[in-house]
Amino acid sequence: MEIVAVDLGGTNARFAVAELHDDRRPALGQVHAYRTADFSGLPAAWAAFARDLGRAPPPIASIAVAGPVDGALIRFTNNDWTIRSATIAQELGIERIALHNDFAAMAAAVGVLDGDELVPIGGPEGPLPAEGVTTVLGPGTGLGVAQLLRRRGRRIVLPTEGGHIDFAALDGFEETLLGRLRARHRRVSVERIVSGPALADIHETLAMIDGRAIVPRDDAALWQAATGGDDPLAAQALDRLTMALGAVAGDLALAHGANAVVITGGLANRIEARLRSPLFHDRFRAKGRFEARMAQLPIRLARHDQAGLLGAAAAYQEDERT
């Protein structure tokens, strides 16, 4: 069986024909990527995909969307596209649409990744537990969080808004950072501290404490400075972000009753060395009476070039099993 897997973000729309199989994970065909700014909406991008595919696309699409998908009208944060869930299949000229939150799709992808695509960065070696809850999280524009429940051969994804729980400061620096952010926001969620854009606020707070001038930089330039090794203050800011990520990952694992944790996304893969270090693991394990339990949780870093597309296809495949 073939479907079209679609990964819709604020900047790019990616399409691929996916073959679904009863006995193994979906197989993705050639990926077609388009800048959303170049198209008026999904139907126009779909038409470009159909043209470039060179044949009629399959009549079913599984779409991962960067945002909630439970309303009649889906809006995007970083572009002016909208999707009307009741009419989008007709607009695309196909028979059926399945819509998934993008991070729910990411968790579905984690459920079908091979062992060498789940790189150990902490805890016991070996495969992930065959039963139980895996906490899946990944910093990006925000902080995506989902639960992957493995039960009796099923893989059930439970979407969450875990990135929007309140941030808990754990030391003096984080108290200062929290105070600065509270002056600008009514409440401060964890994704205000653990996400790509959060690096700038952490960097500015460190500069303020040191009495240094704050030189604004865009997110990409600051991340490059932090990972490049030639800007100590930017690197210190990234260390602090990693520490906060460790604390949040541990809190979420406890709240979920998880027996494994998987961290996903391009930003996480850029800081793999830090995720292997005490910066992350000391905070992850520092949960009082549960410290010994936290040390026994396997922690993995997910690696797949097209996890969003794979997840869109895997989510549809799993739904068809029910």
Coordinates of N, CA and C in Angstrom, one line a residue, residues 60-259:
I60 N -4.2 8.8 -0.6 CA -4.2 8.9 0.8 C -3.0 9.7 1.2
A61 N -3.2 10.7 2.2 CA -2.0 11.4 2.7 C -2.1 11.4 4.2
S62 N -0.9 11.3 4.8 CA -0.7 11.4 6.3 C 0.2 12.6 6.5
I63 N -0.3 13.6 7.2 CA 0.3 14.8 7.3 C 0.7 15.2 8.7
A64 N 2.0 15.5 9.0 CA 2.5 15.9 10.2 C 2.5 17.5 10.2
V65 N 1.8 18.1 11.1 CA 1.7 19.6 11.1 C 2.3 20.2 12.4
A66 N 3.0 21.2 12.2 CA 3.7 21.9 13.3 C 2.7 22.7 14.1
G67 N 1.9 22.0 14.9 CA 0.9 22.7 15.7 C -0.3 21.8 16.1
P68 N -1.2 22.2 16.9 CA -2.4 21.4 17.2 C -3.2 21.1 16.0
V69 N -3.8 19.9 16.0 CA -4.6 19.5 14.8 C -6.0 19.1 15.1
D70 N -6.4 19.5 16.3 CA -7.8 19.1 16.8 C -8.9 20.1 16.5
G71 N -8.5 21.2 15.8 CA -9.5 22.2 15.5 C -10.0 22.1 14.0
A72 N -11.1 22.8 13.7 CA -11.6 22.8 12.3 C -10.6 23.6 11.4
L73 N -10.0 24.6 11.9 CA -9.0 25.4 11.1 C -7.7 25.4 11.8
I74 N -6.7 24.9 11.0 CA -5.3 24.8 11.5 C -4.5 25.9 10.9
R75 N -3.9 26.7 11.8 CA -3.1 27.8 11.4 C -1.6 27.5 11.7
F76 N -0.7 28.1 10.9 CA 0.7 27.9 11.1 C 1.3 29.2 11.8
T77 N 2.3 28.9 12.7 CA 2.9 30.0 13.4 C 3.8 30.9 12.5
N78 N 4.6 30.3 11.6 CA 5.6 31.1 10.9 C 5.2 31.3 9.4
N79 N 4.0 31.0 9.0 CA 3.6 31.4 7.7 C 2.1 31.6 7.7
D80 N 1.5 32.0 6.6 CA 0.1 32.3 6.5 C -0.7 31.2 6.0
W81 N -0.2 30.0 5.9 CA -1.0 28.9 5.5 C -2.1 28.5 6.5
T82 N -3.2 28.0 6.0 CA -4.2 27.5 6.8 C -4.7 26.2 6.2
I83 N -5.2 25.2 7.1 CA -5.8 24.0 6.6 C -7.1 23.8 7.2
R84 N -8.1 23.6 6.4 CA -9.5 23.3 6.9 C -9.6 21.8 6.9
S85 N -9.7 21.2 8.1 CA -9.6 19.7 8.1 C -10.8 19.0 7.4
A86 N -11.9 19.7 7.3 CA -13.1 19.1 6.7 C -13.0 19.1 5.2
T87 N -12.2 20.0 4.6 CA -12.2 20.1 3.1 C -10.9 19.9 2.5
I88 N -9.8 19.7 3.3 CA -8.5 19.6 2.7 C -8.3 18.5 1.7
A89 N -8.9 17.3 2.0 CA -8.8 16.2 1.1 C -9.4 16.5 -0.3
Q90 N -10.6 17.2 -0.3 CA -11.2 17.6 -1.5 C -10.3 18.6 -2.3
E91 N -9.7 19.5 -1.5 CA -8.9 20.6 -2.1 C -7.7 19.9 -2.8
L92 N -7.2 18.8 -2.3 CA -6.0 18.2 -2.8 C -6.4 17.2 -3.9
G93 N -7.7 16.9 -4.0 CA -8.2 15.9 -5.0 C -7.8 14.5 -4.6
I94 N -7.9 14.1 -3.3 CA -7.6 12.8 -2.9 C -8.7 12.3 -2.0
E95 N -8.6 11.0 -1.6 CA -9.7 10.3 -1.0 C -9.7 10.5 0.6
R96 N -8.5 10.6 1.1 CA -8.4 10.5 2.6 C -7.2 11.3 3.1
I97 N -7.4 12.0 4.3 CA -6.3 12.7 4.9 C -6.3 12.2 6.4
A98 N -5.1 12.0 6.9 CA -4.9 11.9 8.3 C -3.9 13.0 8.8
L99 N -4.4 13.7 9.8 CA -3.6 14.8 10.4 C -3.0 14.4 11.7
H100 N -1.7 14.7 11.9 CA -1.0 14.4 13.2 C -0.2 15.7 13.6
N101 N -0.2 15.9 14.9 CA 0.8 16.9 15.4 C 2.2 16.4 15.1
D102 N 3.1 17.4 14.8 CA 4.4 17.0 14.3 C 5.2 16.3 15.3
F103 N 5.0 16.6 16.6 CA 5.8 15.8 17.6 C 5.2 14.5 17.9
A104 N 3.9 14.3 17.7 CA 3.3 13.0 17.8 C 3.9 12.1 16.7
A105 N 4.1 12.7 15.5 CA 4.7 12.0 14.4 C 6.1 11.6 14.7
M106 N 6.8 12.6 15.4 CA 8.2 12.3 15.8 C 8.3 11.1 16.7
A107 N 7.3 11.0 17.7 CA 7.3 9.9 18.6 C 7.0 8.6 17.9
A108 N 6.1 8.7 16.8 CA 5.8 7.5 16.0 C 7.0 7.0 15.3
A109 N 7.8 8.0 14.8 CA 9.1 7.6 14.2 C 10.0 6.9 15.1
V110 N 10.1 7.4 16.4 CA 11.0 6.8 17.4 C 10.6 5.3 17.5
G111 N 9.3 5.0 17.5 CA 8.8 3.7 17.7 C 9.3 2.7 16.6
V112 N 9.7 3.2 15.5 CA 10.1 2.2 14.4 C 11.6 2.4 14.0
L113 N 12.3 3.2 14.7 CA 13.7 3.4 14.4 C 14.5 2.1 14.8
D114 N 15.5 1.8 14.0 CA 16.4 0.7 14.2 C 17.4 1.0 15.4
G115 N 18.0 0.0 15.9 CA 18.9 0.2 17.0 C 20.0 1.2 16.7
D116 N 20.6 1.1 15.5 CA 21.7 2.0 15.2 C 21.2 3.5 15.0
E117 N 19.9 3.7 14.9 CA 19.4 5.0 14.8 C 19.0 5.6 16.1
L118 N 19.2 4.8 17.2 CA 18.9 5.3 18.6 C 20.3 5.2 19.3
V119 N 21.0 6.3 19.3 CA 22.4 6.3 19.8 C 22.4 6.4 21.3
P120 N 23.0 5.5 22.0 CA 23.1 5.6 23.5 C 23.9 6.8 23.9
I121 N 23.3 7.6 24.8 CA 24.0 8.7 25.4 C 24.0 8.7 26.9
G122 N 23.3 7.7 27.5 CA 23.3 7.6 28.9 C 22.5 6.4 29.3
G123 N 22.7 5.9 30.6 CA 22.0 4.8 31.1 C 22.5 3.5 30.5
P124 N 21.8 2.4 30.8 CA 22.2 1.1 30.4 C 22.3 0.9 28.9
E125 N 23.2 0.1 28.4 CA 23.3 -0.2 27.0 C 22.1 -1.2 26.6
G126 N 22.0 -1.5 25.3 CA 21.0 -2.4 24.8 C 19.8 -1.8 24.3
P127 N 18.9 -2.6 23.8 CA 17.6 -2.1 23.2 C 16.7 -1.5 24.2
L128 N 15.9 -0.6 23.8 CA 14.9 0.0 24.7 C 13.9 -1.1 25.1
P129 N 13.3 -0.8 26.3 CA 12.4 -1.8 26.8 C 11.2 -2.1 25.8
A130 N 10.8 -3.4 25.8 CA 9.8 -3.8 24.8 C 8.4 -3.4 25.3
E131 N 8.2 -3.1 26.6 CA 7.0 -2.6 27.1 C 7.2 -1.4 28.0
G132 N 6.2 -0.5 28.1 CA 6.2 0.6 28.9 C 6.3 1.9 28.1
V133 N 6.5 3.0 28.9 CA 6.5 4.4 28.3 C 7.9 4.9 28.0
T134 N 8.1 5.4 26.8 CA 9.3 6.2 26.5 C 8.9 7.6 26.4
T135 N 9.6 8.5 27.1 CA 9.4 9.9 27.0 C 10.3 10.4 25.8
V136 N 9.6 11.1 24.9 CA 10.2 11.6 23.7 C 10.2 13.1 23.7
L137 N 11.3 13.7 23.6 CA 11.4 15.2 23.7 C 12.4 15.7 22.8
G138 N 12.3 17.0 22.3 CA 13.2 17.6 21.5 C 13.1 19.1 21.4
P139 N 14.2 19.8 21.7 CA 14.2 21.2 21.6 C 14.3 21.7 20.1
G140 N 13.5 22.6 19.8 CA 13.5 23.2 18.4 C 13.1 24.7 18.5
T141 N 12.1 25.1 17.7 CA 11.5 26.4 17.9 C 10.9 26.5 19.3
G142 N 10.3 25.4 19.7 CA 9.8 25.2 21.1 C 10.4 24.0 21.7
L143 N 9.7 23.4 22.6 CA 10.1 22.1 23.2 C 9.0 21.1 22.9
G144 N 9.2 20.1 22.0 CA 8.2 19.1 21.8 C 8.3 18.0 22.8
V145 N 7.2 17.5 23.2 CA 7.1 16.4 24.2 C 6.0 15.4 23.8
A146 N 6.3 14.1 23.8 CA 5.2 13.1 23.6 C 5.6 11.9 24.4
Q147 N 4.6 11.0 24.6 CA 4.9 9.7 25.2 C 4.6 8.6 24.1
L148 N 5.5 7.7 24.1 CA 5.4 6.5 23.3 C 5.2 5.3 24.2
L149 N 4.0 4.7 24.1 CA 3.6 3.6 24.9 C 3.7 2.3 24.1
R150 N 4.6 1.4 24.5 CA 4.7 0.1 23.9 C 3.9 -0.9 24.8
R151 N 2.9 -1.6 24.2 CA 2.1 -2.5 25.0 C 1.6 -3.6 24.1
R152 N 2.0 -4.8 24.5 CA 1.5 -6.0 23.8 C 1.7 -5.9 22.3
G153 N 2.8 -5.4 21.9 CA 3.1 -5.4 20.4 C 2.6 -4.1 19.7
R154 N 1.9 -3.3 20.4 CA 1.3 -2.0 19.9 C 2.3 -0.9 20.2
R155 N 2.3 0.1 19.4 CA 3.0 1.4 19.7 C 2.0 2.5 19.6
I156 N 1.7 3.0 20.8 CA 0.6 4.0 20.9 C 1.3 5.4 21.3
V157 N 1.0 6.4 20.5 CA 1.6 7.7 20.7 C 0.6 8.6 21.5
L158 N 1.1 9.2 22.6 CA 0.2 10.1 23.4 C 0.8 11.5 23.3
P159 N 0.2 12.4 22.4 CA 0.7 13.7 22.3 C 0.5 14.4 23.7
T160 N 1.5 15.4 24.0 CA 1.3 16.2 25.2 C 1.7 17.6 24.9
E161 N 1.5 18.5 25.8 CA 2.0 19.8 25.8 C 3.0 20.0 26.9
G162 N 3.8 19.0 27.1 CA 4.8 19.1 28.2 C 5.8 20.2 28.1
G163 N 6.0 20.8 26.9 CA 6.9 21.9 26.8 C 6.4 23.2 27.5
H164 N 5.1 23.1 27.9 CA 4.4 24.3 28.4 C 4.2 24.2 29.9
I165 N 4.8 23.2 30.6 CA 4.8 23.2 32.1 C 5.7 24.3 32.6
D166 N 5.4 24.7 33.8 CA 6.2 25.8 34.5 C 7.7 25.4 34.6
F167 N 8.5 26.4 34.4 CA 10.0 26.2 34.6 C 10.3 26.3 36.1
A168 N 11.1 25.4 36.6 CA 11.5 25.4 38.0 C 13.0 25.8 38.1
A169 N 13.4 26.9 38.6 CA 14.8 27.3 38.8 C 15.5 26.4 39.8
L170 N 16.7 26.0 39.6 CA 17.4 25.1 40.5 C 18.6 25.8 41.1
D171 N 19.0 27.0 40.7 CA 20.2 27.6 41.3 C 20.0 29.1 41.1
G172 N 21.0 29.9 41.6 CA 21.0 31.3 41.6 C 20.9 31.9 40.2
F173 N 21.7 31.3 39.2 CA 21.6 31.8 37.9 C 20.2 31.7 37.3
E174 N 19.6 30.5 37.5 CA 18.3 30.2 36.9 C 17.2 31.1 37.6
E175 N 17.4 31.4 38.8 CA 16.5 32.4 39.5 C 16.6 33.7 38.8
T176 N 17.8 34.2 38.5 CA 18.0 35.5 37.8 C 17.4 35.4 36.4
L177 N 17.6 34.3 35.7 CA 17.1 34.2 34.3 C 15.5 34.1 34.4
L178 N 15.0 33.4 35.4 CA 13.5 33.3 35.5 C 12.9 34.7 35.8
G179 N 13.6 35.5 36.7 CA 13.1 36.8 37.0 C 13.1 37.7 35.8
R180 N 14.1 37.7 34.9 CA 14.2 38.5 33.7 C 13.0 38.1 32.8
L181 N 12.8 36.8 32.6 CA 11.8 36.3 31.7 C 10.4 36.6 32.3
R182 N 10.2 36.6 33.6 CA 8.9 36.9 34.2 C 8.6 38.4 34.0
A183 N 9.6 39.2 33.8 CA 9.3 40.6 33.6 C 8.7 40.9 32.2
R184 N 8.9 39.9 31.3 CA 8.4 40.0 29.9 C 7.2 39.1 29.6
H185 N 7.0 38.0 30.4 CA 6.0 37.1 30.1 C 5.2 36.8 31.3
R186 N 3.9 36.6 31.2 CA 3.0 36.4 32.3 C 3.4 35.1 33.1
R187 N 3.8 34.1 32.3 CA 4.3 32.9 33.0 C 5.4 32.4 32.1
V188 N 6.3 31.6 32.8 CA 7.5 31.1 32.1 C 7.5 29.6 32.0
S189 N 7.3 29.1 30.8 CA 7.2 27.6 30.6 C 8.6 27.1 30.3
V190 N 8.8 25.8 30.4 CA 10.1 25.3 30.2 C 10.7 25.5 28.8
E191 N 9.8 25.7 27.8 CA 10.4 25.9 26.5 C 10.9 27.3 26.4
R192 N 10.7 28.2 27.3 CA 11.3 29.5 27.3 C 12.8 29.4 27.7
I193 N 13.2 28.3 28.3 CA 14.6 28.1 28.7 C 15.2 27.0 27.9
V194 N 14.4 26.0 27.4 CA 14.9 24.8 26.7 C 14.3 24.8 25.3
S195 N 15.0 25.5 24.4 CA 14.6 25.6 23.0 C 15.7 26.4 22.2
G196 N 15.6 26.4 20.9 CA 16.6 27.1 20.1 C 16.6 28.6 20.4
P197 N 15.5 29.3 20.4 CA 15.5 30.7 20.7 C 15.9 31.1 22.1
A198 N 15.7 30.1 23.1 CA 16.0 30.4 24.5 C 17.5 30.7 24.7
L199 N 18.4 30.2 23.8 CA 19.8 30.4 23.9 C 20.1 31.9 24.0
A200 N 19.4 32.8 23.3 CA 19.6 34.2 23.3 C 19.3 34.8 24.7
D201 N 18.2 34.4 25.3 CA 17.9 34.9 26.7 C 18.9 34.5 27.7
I202 N 19.4 33.2 27.6 CA 20.4 32.7 28.5 C 21.7 33.5 28.3
H203 N 22.1 33.7 27.1 CA 23.3 34.5 26.7 C 23.2 35.9 27.3
E204 N 22.1 36.6 27.1 CA 21.9 37.9 27.6 C 22.0 38.0 29.1
T205 N 21.4 37.0 29.8 CA 21.5 37.0 31.2 C 22.9 36.8 31.7
L206 N 23.7 35.9 31.1 CA 25.1 35.8 31.5 C 25.8 37.0 31.3
A207 N 25.6 37.7 30.2 CA 26.3 39.0 29.9 C 26.0 40.0 30.9
M208 N 24.7 40.1 31.3 CA 24.3 41.1 32.3 C 24.9 40.8 33.6
I209 N 25.0 39.6 34.0 CA 25.6 39.2 35.3 C 27.1 39.6 35.3
D210 N 27.8 39.4 34.2 CA 29.2 39.7 34.0 C 29.5 41.2 33.7
G211 N 28.4 42.0 33.6 CA 28.6 43.4 33.3 C 29.1 43.6 31.8
R212 N 28.8 42.7 30.9 CA 29.2 42.9 29.6 C 28.1 43.5 28.7
A213 N 28.5 44.1 27.7 CA 27.6 44.7 26.7 C 26.9 43.5 26.0
I214 N 25.6 43.7 25.8 CA 24.8 42.6 25.1 C 24.8 43.0 23.6
V215 N 25.4 42.2 22.8 CA 25.4 42.4 21.3 C 24.4 41.4 20.7
P216 N 23.2 42.0 20.2 CA 22.2 41.1 19.6 C 22.7 40.3 18.4
R217 N 22.4 39.0 18.3 CA 22.7 38.2 17.2 C 21.5 37.4 16.9
D218 N 21.3 37.0 15.6 CA 20.2 36.1 15.3 C 20.5 34.7 15.8
D219 N 19.4 33.9 15.9 CA 19.6 32.6 16.6 C 20.6 31.7 15.9
A220 N 20.7 31.7 14.5 CA 21.6 30.9 13.8 C 23.1 31.3 14.1
A221 N 23.3 32.6 14.2 CA 24.7 33.1 14.4 C 25.1 32.7 15.9
L222 N 24.2 32.9 16.8 CA 24.5 32.6 18.2 C 24.7 31.1 18.4
W223 N 23.9 30.2 17.8 CA 24.2 28.8 17.9 C 25.5 28.4 17.3
Q224 N 25.9 29.0 16.2 CA 27.1 28.8 15.5 C 28.3 29.2 16.5
A225 N 28.1 30.3 17.1 CA 29.2 30.8 18.0 C 29.3 29.8 19.2
A226 N 28.1 29.4 19.7 CA 28.1 28.5 20.9 C 28.8 27.1 20.6
T227 N 28.5 26.6 19.4 CA 29.1 25.3 19.1 C 30.4 25.3 18.4
G228 N 30.9 26.5 18.0 CA 32.1 26.6 17.3 C 33.4 26.6 18.1
G229 N 33.2 26.9 19.4 CA 34.3 26.8 20.3 C 35.2 28.1 20.4
D230 N 34.8 29.2 19.7 CA 35.6 30.4 19.8 C 34.9 31.5 20.5
D231 N 33.8 31.3 21.2 CA 33.1 32.3 21.9 C 32.7 31.7 23.3
P232 N 33.5 32.0 24.3 CA 33.3 31.3 25.6 C 32.0 31.7 26.2
L233 N 31.5 32.9 26.1 CA 30.2 33.3 26.7 C 29.0 32.5 26.0
A234 N 29.1 32.4 24.7 CA 28.0 31.7 24.0 C 28.1 30.2 24.3
A235 N 29.3 29.7 24.5 CA 29.4 28.3 24.9 C 28.9 28.1 26.3
Q236 N 29.2 29.0 27.2 CA 28.6 28.9 28.5 C 27.1 28.9 28.5
A237 N 26.5 29.7 27.7 CA 25.1 29.8 27.5 C 24.5 28.4 27.1
L238 N 25.2 27.8 26.2 CA 24.8 26.5 25.7 C 25.0 25.4 26.8
D239 N 26.0 25.5 27.6 CA 26.1 24.6 28.7 C 24.9 24.8 29.6
R240 N 24.5 26.0 29.9 CA 23.4 26.2 30.8 C 22.1 25.7 30.2
L241 N 21.9 25.8 28.9 CA 20.7 25.3 28.2 C 20.7 23.7 28.4
T242 N 21.9 23.1 28.2 CA 22.0 21.7 28.3 C 21.7 21.2 29.7
M243 N 22.1 22.0 30.7 CA 21.8 21.6 32.1 C 20.3 21.7 32.3
A244 N 19.6 22.7 31.8 CA 18.2 22.9 32.0 C 17.5 21.7 31.3
L245 N 18.0 21.4 30.1 CA 17.4 20.3 29.3 C 17.5 19.0 30.1
G246 N 18.6 18.7 30.8 CA 18.7 17.5 31.6 C 17.7 17.5 32.7
A247 N 17.5 18.6 33.4 CA 16.5 18.7 34.5 C 15.1 18.5 34.0
V248 N 14.8 19.1 32.9 CA 13.4 19.0 32.4 C 13.2 17.5 31.9
A249 N 14.2 17.0 31.2 CA 14.0 15.6 30.7 C 13.8 14.6 31.9
G250 N 14.5 14.8 32.9 CA 14.3 14.0 34.1 C 12.9 14.2 34.7
D251 N 12.5 15.4 34.9 CA 11.1 15.7 35.4 C 10.0 15.0 34.6
L252 N 10.2 15.2 33.2 CA 9.1 14.6 32.4 C 9.1 13.1 32.5
A253 N 10.3 12.5 32.5 CA 10.4 11.0 32.7 C 9.7 10.5 34.0
L254 N 9.9 11.3 35.0 CA 9.2 10.9 36.3 C 7.7 11.1 36.2
A255 N 7.3 12.2 35.6 CA 5.8 12.5 35.4 C 5.2 11.5 34.5
H256 N 5.9 11.0 33.5 CA 5.3 10.0 32.6 C 5.4 8.6 33.1
G257 N 6.1 8.3 34.2 CA 6.4 7.0 34.6 C 7.2 6.2 33.6
A258 N 8.1 6.9 32.9 CA 8.8 6.3 31.8 C 9.9 5.4 32.2
N259 N 10.2 4.4 31.3 CA 11.3 3.5 31.6 C 12.4 3.7 30.5

